[in-house]
Structures are given as C-alpha cells and as structure tokens.
Tab-separated table of C-alpha atoms in Angstrom:
chain	number	residue	atom	x	y	z
E	29	UNK	CA	-18.204	8.906	-19.685
E	30	UNK	CA	-14.917	7.205	-21.229
E	31	UNK	CA	-15.490	3.798	-22.923
E	32	UNK	CA	-13.243	1.240	-20.891
E	33	UNK	CA	-10.544	-0.753	-22.676
E	34	UNK	CA	-11.353	-3.205	-20.359
E	35	UNK	CA	-14.234	-5.489	-21.732
E	36	UNK	CA	-13.034	-8.976	-22.232
E	37	UNK	CA	-14.776	-11.693	-24.179
E	38	UNK	CA	-15.027	-14.915	-21.337
E	39	UNK	CA	-17.120	-17.899	-21.645
E	40	UNK	CA	-20.086	-18.064	-19.270
E	41	UNK	CA	-19.360	-21.205	-16.374
E	42	UNK	CA	-15.683	-20.458	-16.818
E	43	UNK	CA	-13.254	-19.398	-14.044
E	44	UNK	CA	-11.799	-16.258	-13.521
E	45	UNK	CA	-7.695	-15.880	-14.026
E	46	UNK	CA	-4.972	-14.024	-12.727
E	47	UNK	CA	-5.153	-11.750	-15.913
E	48	UNK	CA	-8.564	-11.274	-14.872
E	49	UNK	CA	-7.817	-10.793	-11.073
E	50	UNK	CA	-6.145	-8.280	-11.925
E	51	UNK	CA	-8.576	-6.165	-14.134
E	52	UNK	CA	-10.475	-6.041	-11.417
E	53	UNK	CA	-8.113	-4.887	-8.707
E	54	UNK	CA	-7.019	-1.759	-10.849
E	55	UNK	CA	-10.790	-1.058	-11.209
E	56	UNK	CA	-11.554	-1.066	-7.503
E	57	UNK	CA	-8.229	-0.407	-5.954
E	58	UNK	CA	-7.620	2.796	-8.460
E	59	UNK	CA	-10.690	3.388	-10.299
E	60	UNK	CA	-12.900	2.822	-7.057
E	61	UNK	CA	-15.820	1.404	-9.373
E	62	UNK	CA	-18.593	-0.696	-7.604
E	63	UNK	CA	-19.416	-4.119	-8.068
E	64	UNK	CA	-21.847	-3.335	-11.003
E	65	UNK	CA	-19.531	-1.330	-13.072
E	66	UNK	CA	-16.747	-3.879	-12.409
E	67	UNK	CA	-19.369	-6.352	-13.442
E	68	UNK	CA	-20.718	-4.449	-16.714
E	69	UNK	CA	-16.431	-3.805	-18.011
E	70	UNK	CA	-15.544	-7.700	-17.312
E	71	UNK	CA	-18.897	-8.685	-18.846
E	72	UNK	CA	-19.923	-11.328	-16.018
E	73	UNK	CA	-22.700	-11.147	-13.072
E	74	UNK	CA	-22.012	-8.254	-10.161
E	75	UNK	CA	-22.338	-11.237	-7.283
E	76	UNK	CA	-18.968	-12.931	-9.342
E	77	UNK	CA	-17.117	-9.866	-8.880
E	78	UNK	CA	-18.851	-9.420	-5.154
E	79	UNK	CA	-17.258	-12.332	-4.343
E	80	UNK	CA	-13.765	-12.060	-5.967
E	81	UNK	CA	-13.454	-9.168	-4.230
E	82	UNK	CA	-14.681	-11.215	-0.929
E	83	UNK	CA	-11.607	-14.111	-1.826
E	84	UNK	CA	-8.912	-11.094	-1.736
E	85	UNK	CA	-9.866	-8.439	0.211
E	86	UNK	CA	-7.441	-7.202	2.648
E	87	UNK	CA	-6.370	-4.925	5.148
E	88	UNK	CA	-3.290	-2.502	4.871
E	89	UNK	CA	-2.307	0.512	7.615
E	90	UNK	CA	-1.701	3.814	6.314
E	91	UNK	CA	0.818	6.085	7.797
E	92	UNK	CA	-1.583	8.107	9.863
E	93	UNK	CA	-2.600	4.241	10.792
E	94	UNK	CA	-5.770	4.166	9.417
E	95	UNK	CA	-7.304	1.008	7.780
E	96	UNK	CA	-8.071	0.714	4.006
E	97	UNK	CA	-8.970	-2.372	2.243
E	98	UNK	CA	-7.560	-3.102	-0.715
E	99	UNK	CA	-8.275	-6.151	-3.340
E	100	UNK	CA	-5.254	-7.940	-4.326
E	101	UNK	CA	-5.617	-9.997	-7.226
E	102	UNK	CA	-2.213	-12.941	-5.749
E	103	UNK	CA	-4.224	-13.681	-2.622
E	104	UNK	CA	-7.440	-14.240	-4.541
E	105	UNK	CA	-5.726	-16.342	-7.110
E	106	UNK	CA	-4.404	-18.157	-3.950
E	107	UNK	CA	-7.522	-19.075	-2.899
E	108	UNK	CA	-9.041	-20.282	-5.431
E	109	UNK	CA	-5.994	-22.522	-6.108
E	110	UNK	CA	-6.427	-23.911	-2.572
C-alpha cells in the first residue's frame, strides 16, 4: 500500500477549509476510499468526514440514466458559509 501525500496538519476544533474539502472530494470520488481511510489521511475523526460528505453529497445522472452520488466541495462550503 502506498503512502498518500494528503496527510495534513490541522488543529483540533478548527473548521475545514475549501482546500481540505477538495482533498476529501478526490479521496472519496476518485479513489473510492471510505470514511475511516479518509479520516486517517486528513488527521481527523471519521465522524467529521461522514458529516462533511453528507453536507456536500449530490446526485448526478450517468449516460445510461443511472444515478451516482458525488461529493462536491463547493456545495459543502456553501452550506458551511450559510
């Protein structure tokens, strides 16, 4: 298993920034990692990742009209800003 370059230092109790949300999007959407694996790489609790992904989860249609759920960091940032 290869070591990821995404491990970031983040103070406990601080909010996620858009850059961290983009990293979460890549790990969740492209690399198909689960909450625990993402949390380990982001240096936070898996519940934080779970809540974050629920904030920015949206449904897209594939070419064959099947649905797929994708995490969009800009939507999650908008929810946070409100």
